[in-house]
mmCIF file of C-alpha atoms in Angstrom:
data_model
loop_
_atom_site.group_PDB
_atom_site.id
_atom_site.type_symbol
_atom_site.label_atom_id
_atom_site.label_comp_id
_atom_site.label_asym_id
_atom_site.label_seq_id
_atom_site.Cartn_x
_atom_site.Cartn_y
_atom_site.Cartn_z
ATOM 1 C CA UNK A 1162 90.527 94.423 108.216
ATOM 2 C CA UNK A 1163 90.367 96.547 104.968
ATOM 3 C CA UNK A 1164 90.447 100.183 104.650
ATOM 4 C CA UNK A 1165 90.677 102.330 101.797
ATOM 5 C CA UNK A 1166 92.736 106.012 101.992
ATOM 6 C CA UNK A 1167 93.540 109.037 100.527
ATOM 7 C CA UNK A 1168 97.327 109.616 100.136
ATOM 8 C CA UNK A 1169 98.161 112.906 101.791
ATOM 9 C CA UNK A 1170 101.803 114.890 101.571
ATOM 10 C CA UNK A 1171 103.059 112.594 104.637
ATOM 11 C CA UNK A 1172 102.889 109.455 102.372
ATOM 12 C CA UNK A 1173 105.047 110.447 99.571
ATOM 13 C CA UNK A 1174 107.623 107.715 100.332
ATOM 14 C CA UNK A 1175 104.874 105.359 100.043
ATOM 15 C CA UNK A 1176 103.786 106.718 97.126
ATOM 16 C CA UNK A 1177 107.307 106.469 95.280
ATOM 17 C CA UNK A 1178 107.360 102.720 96.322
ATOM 18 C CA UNK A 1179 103.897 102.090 95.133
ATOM 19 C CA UNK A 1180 104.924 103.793 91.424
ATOM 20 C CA UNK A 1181 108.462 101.978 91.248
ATOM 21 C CA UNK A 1182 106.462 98.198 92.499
ATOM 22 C CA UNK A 1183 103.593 98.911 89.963
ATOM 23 C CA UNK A 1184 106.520 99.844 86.986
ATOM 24 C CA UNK A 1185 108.840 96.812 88.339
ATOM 25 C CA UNK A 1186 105.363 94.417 88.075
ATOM 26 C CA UNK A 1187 104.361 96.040 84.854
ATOM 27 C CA UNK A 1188 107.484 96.438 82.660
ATOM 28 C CA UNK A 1189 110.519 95.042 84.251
ATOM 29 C CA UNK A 1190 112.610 95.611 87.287
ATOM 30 C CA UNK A 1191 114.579 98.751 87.548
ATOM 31 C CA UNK A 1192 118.192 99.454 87.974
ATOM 32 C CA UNK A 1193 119.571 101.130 91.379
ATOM 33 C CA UNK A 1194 120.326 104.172 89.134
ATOM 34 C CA UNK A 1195 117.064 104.229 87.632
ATOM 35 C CA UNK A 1196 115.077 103.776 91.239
ATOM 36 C CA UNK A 1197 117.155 106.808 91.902
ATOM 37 C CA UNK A 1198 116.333 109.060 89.471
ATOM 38 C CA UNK A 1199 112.807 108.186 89.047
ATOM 39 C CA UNK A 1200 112.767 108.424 93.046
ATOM 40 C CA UNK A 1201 113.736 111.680 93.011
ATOM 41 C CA UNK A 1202 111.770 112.802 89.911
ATOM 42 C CA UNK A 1203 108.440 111.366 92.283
ATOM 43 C CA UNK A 1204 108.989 113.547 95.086
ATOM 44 C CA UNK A 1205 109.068 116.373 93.266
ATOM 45 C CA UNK A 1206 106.181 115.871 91.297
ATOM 46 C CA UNK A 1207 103.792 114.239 94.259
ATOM 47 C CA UNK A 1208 104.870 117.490 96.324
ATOM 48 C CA UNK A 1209 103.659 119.467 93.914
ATOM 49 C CA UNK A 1210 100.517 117.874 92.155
ATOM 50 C CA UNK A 1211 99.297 116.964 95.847
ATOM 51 C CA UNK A 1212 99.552 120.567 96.964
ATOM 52 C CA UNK A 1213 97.780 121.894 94.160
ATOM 53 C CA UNK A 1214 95.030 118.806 94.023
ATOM 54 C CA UNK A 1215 95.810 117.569 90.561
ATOM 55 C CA UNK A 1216 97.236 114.095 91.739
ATOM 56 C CA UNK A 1217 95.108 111.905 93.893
ATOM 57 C CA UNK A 1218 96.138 108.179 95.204
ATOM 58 C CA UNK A 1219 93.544 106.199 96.475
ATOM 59 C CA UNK A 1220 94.769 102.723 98.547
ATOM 60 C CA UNK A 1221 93.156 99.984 99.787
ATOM 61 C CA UNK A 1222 94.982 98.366 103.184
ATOM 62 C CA UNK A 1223 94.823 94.767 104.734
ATOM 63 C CA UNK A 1224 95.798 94.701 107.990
ATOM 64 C CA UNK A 1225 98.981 97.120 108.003
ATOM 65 C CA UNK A 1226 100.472 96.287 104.162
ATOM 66 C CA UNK A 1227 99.163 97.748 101.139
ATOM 67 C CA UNK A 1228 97.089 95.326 98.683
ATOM 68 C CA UNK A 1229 95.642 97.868 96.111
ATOM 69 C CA UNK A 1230 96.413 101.003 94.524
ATOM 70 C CA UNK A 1231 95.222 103.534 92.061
ATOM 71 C CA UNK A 1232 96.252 106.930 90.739
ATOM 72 C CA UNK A 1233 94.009 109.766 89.429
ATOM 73 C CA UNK A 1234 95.283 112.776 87.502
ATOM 74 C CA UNK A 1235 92.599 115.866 87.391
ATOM 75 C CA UNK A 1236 93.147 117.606 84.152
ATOM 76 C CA UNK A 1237 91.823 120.611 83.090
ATOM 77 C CA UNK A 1238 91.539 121.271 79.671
ATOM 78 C CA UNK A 1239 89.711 123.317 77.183
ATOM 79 C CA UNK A 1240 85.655 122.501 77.072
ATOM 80 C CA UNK A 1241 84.751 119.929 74.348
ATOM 81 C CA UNK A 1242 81.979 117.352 73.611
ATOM 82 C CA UNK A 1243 83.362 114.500 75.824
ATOM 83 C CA UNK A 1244 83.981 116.861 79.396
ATOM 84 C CA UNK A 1245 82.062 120.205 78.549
ATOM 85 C CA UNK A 1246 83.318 121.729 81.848
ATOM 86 C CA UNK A 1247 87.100 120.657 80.681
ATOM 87 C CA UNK A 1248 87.591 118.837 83.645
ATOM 88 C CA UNK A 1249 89.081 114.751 82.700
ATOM 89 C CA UNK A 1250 90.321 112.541 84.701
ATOM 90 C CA UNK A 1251 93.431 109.966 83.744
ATOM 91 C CA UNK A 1252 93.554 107.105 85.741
ATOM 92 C CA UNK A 1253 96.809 104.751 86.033
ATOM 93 C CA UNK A 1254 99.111 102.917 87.629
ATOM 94 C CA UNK A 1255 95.814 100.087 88.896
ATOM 95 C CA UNK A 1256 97.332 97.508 90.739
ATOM 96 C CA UNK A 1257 96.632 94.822 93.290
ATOM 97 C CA UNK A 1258 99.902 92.478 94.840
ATOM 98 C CA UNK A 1259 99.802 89.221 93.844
ATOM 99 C CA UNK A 1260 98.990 87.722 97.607
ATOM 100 C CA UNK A 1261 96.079 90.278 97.322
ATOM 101 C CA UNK A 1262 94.560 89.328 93.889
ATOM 102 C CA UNK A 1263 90.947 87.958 93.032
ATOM 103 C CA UNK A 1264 89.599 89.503 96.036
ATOM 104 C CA UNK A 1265 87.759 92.363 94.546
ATOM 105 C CA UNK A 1266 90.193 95.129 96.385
ATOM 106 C CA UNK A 1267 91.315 96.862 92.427
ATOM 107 C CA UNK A 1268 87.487 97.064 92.083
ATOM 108 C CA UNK A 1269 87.097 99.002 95.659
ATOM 109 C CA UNK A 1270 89.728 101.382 94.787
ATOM 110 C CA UNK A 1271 88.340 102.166 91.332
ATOM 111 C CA UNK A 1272 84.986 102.521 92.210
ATOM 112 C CA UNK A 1273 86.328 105.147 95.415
ATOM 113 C CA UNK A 1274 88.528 106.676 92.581
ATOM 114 C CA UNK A 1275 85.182 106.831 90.290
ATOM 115 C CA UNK A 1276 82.697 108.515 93.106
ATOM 116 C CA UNK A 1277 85.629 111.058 93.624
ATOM 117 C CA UNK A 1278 85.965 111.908 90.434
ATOM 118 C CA UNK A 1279 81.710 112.193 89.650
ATOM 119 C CA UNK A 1280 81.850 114.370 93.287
ATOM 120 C CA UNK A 1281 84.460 116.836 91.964
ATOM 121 C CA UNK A 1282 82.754 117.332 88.748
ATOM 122 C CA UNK A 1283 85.408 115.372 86.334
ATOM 123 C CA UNK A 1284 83.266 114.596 82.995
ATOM 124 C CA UNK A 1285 85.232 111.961 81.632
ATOM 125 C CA UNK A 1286 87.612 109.356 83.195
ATOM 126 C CA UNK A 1287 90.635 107.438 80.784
ATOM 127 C CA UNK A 1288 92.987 105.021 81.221
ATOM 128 C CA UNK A 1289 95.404 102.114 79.316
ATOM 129 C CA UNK A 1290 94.232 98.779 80.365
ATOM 130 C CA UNK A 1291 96.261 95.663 80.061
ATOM 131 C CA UNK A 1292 95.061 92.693 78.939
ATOM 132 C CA UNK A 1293 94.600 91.761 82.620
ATOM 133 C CA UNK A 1294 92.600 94.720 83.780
ATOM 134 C CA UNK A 1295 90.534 95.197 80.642
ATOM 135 C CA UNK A 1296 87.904 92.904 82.196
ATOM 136 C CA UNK A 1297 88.005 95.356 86.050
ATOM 137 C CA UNK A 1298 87.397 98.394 83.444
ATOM 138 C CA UNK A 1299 85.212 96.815 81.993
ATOM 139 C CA UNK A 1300 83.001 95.488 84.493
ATOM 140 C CA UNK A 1301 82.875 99.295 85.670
ATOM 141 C CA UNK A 1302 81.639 100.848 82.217
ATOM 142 C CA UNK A 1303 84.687 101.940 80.574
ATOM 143 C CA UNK A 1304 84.345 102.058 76.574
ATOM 144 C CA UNK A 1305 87.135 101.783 74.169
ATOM 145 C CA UNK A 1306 87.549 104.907 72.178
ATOM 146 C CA UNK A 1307 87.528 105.188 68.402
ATOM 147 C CA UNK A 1308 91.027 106.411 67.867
ATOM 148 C CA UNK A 1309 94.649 105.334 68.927
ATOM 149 C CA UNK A 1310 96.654 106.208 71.141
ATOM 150 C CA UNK A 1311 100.257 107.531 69.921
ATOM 151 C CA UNK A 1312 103.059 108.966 71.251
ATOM 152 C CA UNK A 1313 106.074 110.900 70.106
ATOM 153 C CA UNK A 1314 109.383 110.808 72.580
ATOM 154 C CA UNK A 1315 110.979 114.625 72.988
#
């Protein structure tokens, strides 16, 4: 049986463990130290950003276990062409456990993740996509954007 939730402040721990699995899958697996740190770094910022409604998790169960997750960050930022109310959305850390893959359960989640978003008035969703979930964004309408994305390390 599937069933798709909305993390609430009771699920932080599972939210911590859903960010360090999806970094381990994505990148590479993490020292004790840095499970630690970025642990504790989590829970502060999940206590906060679910309080104030800026941080959403949407999940998608089988049975008891976990199979799919994303994350939705509500921004709010000044007016332009692209969200004219200033309201975007940043979507990340889309991923489905490899016993739960090619079963449609990263497009569930998205799509729940999408109909929030259009309900609370977001005007523009982004994301990074792999090379494996380009196809998934895809498939929902995403567009590539004419610029690049670059980043600068403080």
């Amino acid at each position: 049986m599937e069933k798709i939730s909305w993390a609430v402040a009771d699920d932080i721990d599972l939210l911590i463990r859903l960010r360090i699995d999806f970094l381990e899958m994505s990148f590479r697996i993490l020292t004790s130290e840095e499970k630690e740190t970025l642990s504790q770094e989590l829970r502060n910022y999940y206590e906060i950003s679910l309080q104030k409604g800026t941080f959403k998790a949407c999940y998608l169960k089988v049975k008891d276990q976990v199979a799919a997750v994303a994350f939705l960050v509500i921004n709010h930022l000044p007016p332009s062409l692209s969200f004219p109310n200033g309201m975007s959305g940043t979507v990340l850390n889309v991923f489905t456990y490899p016993e739960f893959q090619k079963r449609g359960y990263a497009t569930q989640v998205m799509e729940t993740i999408i109909h929030h978003a259009k309900n609370e008035g977001i005007s523009q969703l982004e994301l990074h996509a792999t090379d494996m979930g380009r196809p998934l964004y895809e498939n929902l309408n995403f567009q590539p954007i004419p610029y690049c994305t670059m980043t600068l390390k403080l």
